[in-house]
Amino acid sequence: MNTNLSSSIPSQLETDCVVVVVLDRNERDRGEKDKPVVTVESSDATVCEAAKDVISNGEVTGKMFETTLLHRPAGLKAKRLLLVGGGKAKTFSAAELRKLAGVAVRMLKSKSIRSFAFVVPETAIPAGQGLRAVVEGAFVGDFEPGYYKSDRNEKDQKIDALTIVVPGNVHGDAHDAKALESAMQAGRIVAESQNFTRDLVNEPSNRMTPTMMAERAKKMAAEVGLNCETYGADKIKQLKMGAFWGVAQGSDEPPALIVLRYDPVGAADKVHLGLVGKAVTFDTGGISIKPADGMEKMKYDMAGGATMIGAMRAIALLKPKVKVTAVICATENMPSGKAQKPGDVQIAMSGKSIEIINTDAEGRLVLADGLSYARQLGCTHLVDAATLTGAVVVALGYVNAGIFASDDQMYERFANANKQAGEKMWRLPLDDEYKENLKSNIADMVNAGSRWGGAIFAAMFLKEFAEDTPWIHLDIAGTAWMEEAKPWIAKGPSGIALRSLVEFVKGWES
Ligand code: BES
Ligand code: MN
Ligand code: ZN
């Protein structure tokens, strides 16, 4: 998708479609009787006039995601005018705007419209932020997961060109063209990286083995100028990663330890961020095998790792002045004659011993060694992302990802970044009381315990390996894969957490 900036008056744009946001400025919300007060978010009187009838007759209410397509709008040079509802003006933010750009993309491309102009609302959102949100939302909305469909029509449904209209001289002050241009570039980098991650996650396990994932990381690293090292079983054994190897030993596919380094000149040497990702390219459960029903979905069990690879891509291109290292532990979790069995004891890289109660609790095993390795590489702050537990889906559904944090200050930073990124996450606790559950008769800890509070148990387990390094854990099991399409995004891989991670990393710039 080509993107370009324009400061033209919307009605003067020659395009297949001009998109404007409509909002409901009625702040009360008492049901039927309360009529919406709909406003068109453009200062162009011609556009407002063209939308007047459908608003006054009640057809357009401004409701979130409502779309109204007008043909040959009076006074406009564009062929069409699309009104997209953004809900109540009071609560309208960049997060909603991002989604509306996705809604416009998905609605228009389904009608074979390949180019359009999106008018950034001149509301409370600063122009640069609004522009960036539109670019991000449009790219995210343009992604389609149907790679292997032979029907080209369905596959090639993509937008070719997007014009983002930031009206010039809003409220008398001209925008800084350079700042706008760089906001557009940043939006593009982040969203394309998110789609890069979604590409990886979308691949089935026969086309995204640990080795293939390592190759993809290498290729990407070469393109954006990152350092990338990938290792196999020998290195994993040499580093004494007994927990990681315990999972990997059961598979005929070799595991991969992927290390991506970003070390810019001028970065403060006090901070070294570590991004650790679970990349189980297929999770059968191992000997504690999963039921057949729904097992095909376990190809996305590498989403945490794919997110870290995608985040490193964005970081390499955005060039924040902070040192970042990503450690991705990639393996299959398979049952076989070589597979670990319940009751086995594994010695992790940190030296701690783990009694394997359930071989399906494998993500925490690979991450345990990933976290230790990131610490050994000198990381001062750790963030991990993983499709770790079904229990987080029980707790938070498909809406929020779970956040766990050992350090409140680090959490505050992350929560701010998360808000900026417009991703939904909810903090869950890590009280010492939960530690009880980790006890084993034979080893330092068990890898699985009681059903209750399963997401917290997994996080408590990881905490043992983050040790005293400030650490955040993101459980994205319920959010990395969209079970249903939404108006702004296709079903399938979501790329959740990447935008928050990139924003978080940027926040440490020296
Ligand atoms: N990969 C799964 C978690 C998962 C569940 C991801 C649903 C995506 C959707 C993880 O490895 C797993 O199997 N967890 C077990 C842990 C249990 C055995 C303690 C679970 O959540 O059931
Ligand atoms: Mn599992
Ligand atoms: Zn898993």
Tab-separated table of C-alpha atoms and ligand atoms in Angstrom, residues 278 283-285 290 298 301 333 359-363 388, ligand 2:
chain	number	residue	atom	x	y	z
A	278	LYS	CA	7.916	-18.430	23.379
A	283	ASP	CA	2.067	-27.700	20.661
A	284	THR	CA	0.581	-31.195	20.706
A	285	GLY	CA	0.924	-31.215	24.488
A	290	LYS	CA	-4.063	-32.483	23.926
A	298	MET	CA	-1.689	-24.860	18.264
A	301	ASP	CA	1.839	-21.218	19.868
A	333	ASN	CA	6.244	-29.959	21.582
A	359	THR	CA	4.376	-32.006	29.451
A	360	ASP	CA	1.744	-29.656	28.025
A	361	ALA	CA	3.033	-26.922	30.355
A	362	GLU	CA	5.992	-26.545	27.982
A	363	GLY	CA	5.953	-22.813	27.286
A	388	LEU	CA	1.155	-19.471	27.749
B	2	MN	MN	1.152	-26.769	26.006
